[in-house]
Coordinates of C-alpha atoms in Angstrom, one line a residue:
X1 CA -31.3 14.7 11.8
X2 CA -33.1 11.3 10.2
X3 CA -32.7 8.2 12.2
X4 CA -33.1 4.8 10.3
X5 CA -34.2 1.6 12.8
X6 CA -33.5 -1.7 11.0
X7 CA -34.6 -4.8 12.9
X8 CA -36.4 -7.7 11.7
X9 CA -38.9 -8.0 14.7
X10 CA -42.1 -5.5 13.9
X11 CA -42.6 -4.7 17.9
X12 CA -39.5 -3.9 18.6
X13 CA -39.6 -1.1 15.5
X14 CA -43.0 0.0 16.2
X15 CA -43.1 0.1 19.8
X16 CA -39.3 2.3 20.0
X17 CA -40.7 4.6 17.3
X18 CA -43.9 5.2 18.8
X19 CA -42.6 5.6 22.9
X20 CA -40.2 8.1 22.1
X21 CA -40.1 11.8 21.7
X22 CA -37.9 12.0 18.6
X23 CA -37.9 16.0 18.9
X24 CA -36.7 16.1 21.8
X25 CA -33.7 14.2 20.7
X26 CA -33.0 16.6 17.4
X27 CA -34.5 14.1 15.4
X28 CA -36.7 15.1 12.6
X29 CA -37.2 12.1 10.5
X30 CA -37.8 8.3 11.7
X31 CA -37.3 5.6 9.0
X32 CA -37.3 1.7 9.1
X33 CA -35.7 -1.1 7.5
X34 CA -37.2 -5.0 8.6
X35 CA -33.5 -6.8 7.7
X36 CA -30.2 -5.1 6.7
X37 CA -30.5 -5.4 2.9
X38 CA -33.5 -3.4 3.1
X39 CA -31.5 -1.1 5.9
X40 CA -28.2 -1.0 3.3
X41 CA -30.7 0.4 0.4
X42 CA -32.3 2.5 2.6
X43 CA -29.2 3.7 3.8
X44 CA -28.1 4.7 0.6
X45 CA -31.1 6.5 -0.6
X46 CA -32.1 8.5 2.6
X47 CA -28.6 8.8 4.2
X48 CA -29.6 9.0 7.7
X49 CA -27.3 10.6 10.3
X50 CA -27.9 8.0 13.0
X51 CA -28.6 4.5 12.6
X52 CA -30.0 2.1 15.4
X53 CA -29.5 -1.2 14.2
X54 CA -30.2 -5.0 15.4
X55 CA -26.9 -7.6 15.3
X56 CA -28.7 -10.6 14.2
X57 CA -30.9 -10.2 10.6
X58 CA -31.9 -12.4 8.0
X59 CA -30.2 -12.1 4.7
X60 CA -27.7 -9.7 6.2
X61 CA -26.8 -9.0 9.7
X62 CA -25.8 -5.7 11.4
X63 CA -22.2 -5.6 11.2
X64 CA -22.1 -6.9 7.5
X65 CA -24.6 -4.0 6.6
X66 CA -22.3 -1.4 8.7
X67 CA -19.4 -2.2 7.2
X68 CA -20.5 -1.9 4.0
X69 CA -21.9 1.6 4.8
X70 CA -19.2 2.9 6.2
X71 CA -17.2 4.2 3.4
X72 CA -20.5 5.3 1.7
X73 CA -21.6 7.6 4.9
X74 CA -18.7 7.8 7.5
X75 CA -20.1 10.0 9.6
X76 CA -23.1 8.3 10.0
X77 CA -22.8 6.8 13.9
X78 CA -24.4 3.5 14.5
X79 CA -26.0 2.3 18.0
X80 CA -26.6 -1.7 18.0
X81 CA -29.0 -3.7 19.5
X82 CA -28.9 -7.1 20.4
X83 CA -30.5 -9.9 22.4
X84 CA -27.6 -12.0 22.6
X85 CA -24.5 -11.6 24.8
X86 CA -22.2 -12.2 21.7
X87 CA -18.6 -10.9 22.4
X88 CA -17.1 -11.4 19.1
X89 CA -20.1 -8.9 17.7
X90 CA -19.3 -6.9 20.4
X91 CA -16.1 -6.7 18.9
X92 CA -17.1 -6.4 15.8
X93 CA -19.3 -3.5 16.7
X94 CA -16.5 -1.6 18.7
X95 CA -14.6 -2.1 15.6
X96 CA -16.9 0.2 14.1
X97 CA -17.0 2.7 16.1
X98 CA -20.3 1.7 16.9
X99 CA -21.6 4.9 19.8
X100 CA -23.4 2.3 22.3
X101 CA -24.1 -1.6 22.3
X102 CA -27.6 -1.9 24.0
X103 CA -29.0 -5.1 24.7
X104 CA -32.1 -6.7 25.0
X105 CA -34.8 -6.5 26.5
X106 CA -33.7 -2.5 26.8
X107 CA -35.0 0.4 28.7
X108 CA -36.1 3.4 26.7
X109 CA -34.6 5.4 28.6
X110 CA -31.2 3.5 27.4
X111 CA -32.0 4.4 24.0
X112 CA -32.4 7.9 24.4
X113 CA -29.5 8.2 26.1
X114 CA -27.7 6.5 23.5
X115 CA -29.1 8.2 20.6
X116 CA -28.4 11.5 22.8
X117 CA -25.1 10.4 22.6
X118 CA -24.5 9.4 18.9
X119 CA -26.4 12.4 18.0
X120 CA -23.2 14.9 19.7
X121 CA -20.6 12.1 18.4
X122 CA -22.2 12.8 14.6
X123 CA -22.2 17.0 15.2
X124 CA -18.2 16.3 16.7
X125 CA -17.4 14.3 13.5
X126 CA -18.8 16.8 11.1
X127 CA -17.2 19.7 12.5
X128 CA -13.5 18.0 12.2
X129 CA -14.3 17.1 8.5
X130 CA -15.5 20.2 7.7
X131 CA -12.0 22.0 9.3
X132 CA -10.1 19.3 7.5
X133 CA -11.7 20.0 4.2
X134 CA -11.1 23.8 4.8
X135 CA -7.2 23.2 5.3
X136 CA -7.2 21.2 2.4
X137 CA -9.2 24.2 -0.1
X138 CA -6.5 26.6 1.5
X139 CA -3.3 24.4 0.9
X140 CA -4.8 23.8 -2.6
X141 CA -5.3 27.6 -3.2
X142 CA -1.4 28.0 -2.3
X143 CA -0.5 25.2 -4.6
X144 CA -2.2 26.9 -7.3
X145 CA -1.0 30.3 -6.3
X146 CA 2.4 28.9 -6.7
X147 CA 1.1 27.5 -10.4
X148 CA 0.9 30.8 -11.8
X149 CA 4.2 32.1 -11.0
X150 CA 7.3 32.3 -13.0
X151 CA 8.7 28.6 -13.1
X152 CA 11.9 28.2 -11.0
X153 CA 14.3 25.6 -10.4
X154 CA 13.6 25.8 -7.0
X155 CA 10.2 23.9 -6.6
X156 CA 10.4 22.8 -3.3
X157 CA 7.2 24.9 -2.2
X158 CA 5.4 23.0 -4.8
X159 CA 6.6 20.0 -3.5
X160 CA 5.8 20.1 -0.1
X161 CA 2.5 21.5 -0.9
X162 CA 1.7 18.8 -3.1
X163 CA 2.5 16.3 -0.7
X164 CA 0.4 18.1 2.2
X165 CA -2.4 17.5 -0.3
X166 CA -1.5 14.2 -1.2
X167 CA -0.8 14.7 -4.9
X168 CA 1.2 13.0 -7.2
X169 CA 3.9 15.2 -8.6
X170 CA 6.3 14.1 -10.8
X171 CA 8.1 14.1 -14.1
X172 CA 4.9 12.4 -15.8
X173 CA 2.2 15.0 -13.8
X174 CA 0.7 16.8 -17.0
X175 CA -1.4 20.3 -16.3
X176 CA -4.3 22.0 -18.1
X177 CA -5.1 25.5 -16.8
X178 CA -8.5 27.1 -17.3
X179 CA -8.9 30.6 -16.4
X180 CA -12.6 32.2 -16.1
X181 CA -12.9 36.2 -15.9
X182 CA -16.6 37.3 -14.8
X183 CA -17.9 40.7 -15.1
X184 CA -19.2 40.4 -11.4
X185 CA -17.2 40.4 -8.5
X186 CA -17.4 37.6 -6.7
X187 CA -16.0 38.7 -3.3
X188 CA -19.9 38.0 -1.9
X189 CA -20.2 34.3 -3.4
X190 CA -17.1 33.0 -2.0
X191 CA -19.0 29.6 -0.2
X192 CA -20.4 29.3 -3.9
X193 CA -17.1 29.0 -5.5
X194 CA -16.2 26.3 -2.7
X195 CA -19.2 24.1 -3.8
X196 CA -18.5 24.9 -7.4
X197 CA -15.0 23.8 -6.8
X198 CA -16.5 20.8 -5.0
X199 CA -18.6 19.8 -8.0
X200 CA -16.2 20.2 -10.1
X201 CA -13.5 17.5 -8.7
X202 CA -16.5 15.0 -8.4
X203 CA -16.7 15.6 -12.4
X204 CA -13.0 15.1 -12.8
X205 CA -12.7 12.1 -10.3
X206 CA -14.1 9.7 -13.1
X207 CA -11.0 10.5 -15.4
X208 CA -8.9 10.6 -12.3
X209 CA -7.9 14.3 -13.0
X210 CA -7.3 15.9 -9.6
X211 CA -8.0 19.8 -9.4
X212 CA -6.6 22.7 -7.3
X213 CA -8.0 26.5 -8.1
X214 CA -7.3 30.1 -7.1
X215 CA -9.4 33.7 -7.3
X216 CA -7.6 36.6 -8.2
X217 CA -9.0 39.7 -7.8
X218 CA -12.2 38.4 -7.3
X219 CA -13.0 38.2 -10.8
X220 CA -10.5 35.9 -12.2
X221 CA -11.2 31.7 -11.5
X222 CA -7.7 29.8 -12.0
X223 CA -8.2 25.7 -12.3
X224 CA -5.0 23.4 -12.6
X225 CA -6.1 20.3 -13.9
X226 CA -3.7 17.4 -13.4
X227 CA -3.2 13.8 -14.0
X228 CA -1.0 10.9 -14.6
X229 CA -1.4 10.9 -18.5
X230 CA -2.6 13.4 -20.9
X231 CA -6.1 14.2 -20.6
X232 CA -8.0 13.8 -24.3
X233 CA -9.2 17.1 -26.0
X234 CA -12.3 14.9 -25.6
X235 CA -12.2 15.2 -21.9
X236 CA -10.4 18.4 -21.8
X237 CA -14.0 19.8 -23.9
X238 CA -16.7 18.1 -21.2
X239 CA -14.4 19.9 -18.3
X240 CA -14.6 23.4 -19.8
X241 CA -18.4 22.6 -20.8
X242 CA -19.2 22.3 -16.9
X243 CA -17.4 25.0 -16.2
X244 CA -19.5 27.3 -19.0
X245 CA -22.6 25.7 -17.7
X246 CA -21.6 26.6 -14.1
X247 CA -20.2 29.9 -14.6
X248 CA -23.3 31.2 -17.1
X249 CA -25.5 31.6 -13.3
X250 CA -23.3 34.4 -12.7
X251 CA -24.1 36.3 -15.5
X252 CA -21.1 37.2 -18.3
X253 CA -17.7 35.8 -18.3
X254 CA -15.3 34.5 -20.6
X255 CA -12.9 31.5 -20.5
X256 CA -9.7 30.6 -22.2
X257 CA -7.9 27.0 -21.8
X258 CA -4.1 26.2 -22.0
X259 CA -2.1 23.9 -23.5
X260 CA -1.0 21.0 -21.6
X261 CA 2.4 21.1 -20.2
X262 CA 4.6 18.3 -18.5
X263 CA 5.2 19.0 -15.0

């Protein structure tokens, strides 16, 4: 796990990251920020796991730079430090979940307990993500599942799994299937279809086309594209160019497209 410290006195940085035993904690990688805007970029580049972070900075204090960070990396669990007895920060930082609220002059041995603590906290968080994200990939398989049967009047299955998944389905919904067949087997590279899948949403999101997919017989890849209004043969041509690019690391396969169909 990587660490970040952001505090604007020197000492206080220096003397926590040289008096503790950071492996011993199941932290591999100590970095340092002297404000919060420098601990915000920092943040962002390096994406560190655990942040222990002063309340009161120049340019940008703790909780500003927290807040702003917590949509970017929201499992990331903060620990603040502060030599003030402020209870609206202390608010502020219980606001955001913050694991600990150590003030100063500390103990080191309050800090390790803290970081001990944050460090189970982040493992907790990342496991319920991780389950939620599988739920999701399996509801979405159904959904698709349910795509390549014979339409019936009767859609309520697709209905309730599209709500499950938070989808918009309606009269406007338009769909674009792509179907990949490979000459290998995939059965094996199952958790590379997952982050090929993944990828391949983060593509779409900028065109706001949402993405469901299915394997069949482990050889056959089934994507329903859908959005709000009709994708452009423009966009429609990057999607299946991602999907060659991707799909050529597995050796032969071939592709067709759809038309696009009104839900």
């Amino acid at each position: 796990m990587k660490l970040l410290i952001v505090d604007d006195e020197e000492l206080t940085r220096t003397g926590v990251i040289s008096s503790i035993d950071w492996a011993s904690l199941g932290i591999s990688e100590v970095l340092q920020a002297d404000d919060g805007v420098h601990g915000l970029e920092t943040a962002q580049l390096h994406r560190p796991e655990i942040i222990l972070c002063d309340v009161r900075m120049p340019r940008m204090d703790g909780i500003t730079m927290l807040e702003r960070l917590e949509k970017i990396l929201p499992d990331t669990v903060p620990i603040f430090m502060s030599g003030y007895s402020d209870k609206e920060y202390l608010k502020a930082a219980i606001k955001l979940k913050a694991v600990n609220y150590i003030e100063k002059p500390f103990r080191l041995s309050e800090i390790e307990d803290a970081i001990r603590e944050a460090r189970d906290l982040y493992i907790k968080k990342v496991n319920s993500r991780h389950g939620e994200t599988l739920h999701s990939m399996a509801t979405a398989s159904r959904l698709a599942l349910q795509l390549t049967l014979p339409y019936s009047q009767d859609n309520s299955v697709i209905r309730q799994l599209s709500d499950e998944l938070q989808f918009t389905m309606n009269s406007s919904t338009f769909f674009t299937a792509f179907i990949v067949k490979t000459e290998l087997f995939l059965e094996a590279s199952t958790p590379s279809m997952a982050d090929l899948f993944q990828k391949f949403q983060d593509f779409l999101n900028p065109y706001h086309i949402t993405c469901v997919y299915l394997e069949k017989k482990f050889q056959y890849m089934v994507y329903f594209l859908f959005s709000q209004t009709p994708p452009s043969r423009q966009i429609l041509t990057h999607a299946g160019s991602f999907l060659m690019e991707h799909f050529a690391e597995f050796g032969r396969y071939s592709m067709a497209r759809g038309d696009t169909v009104e839900y």
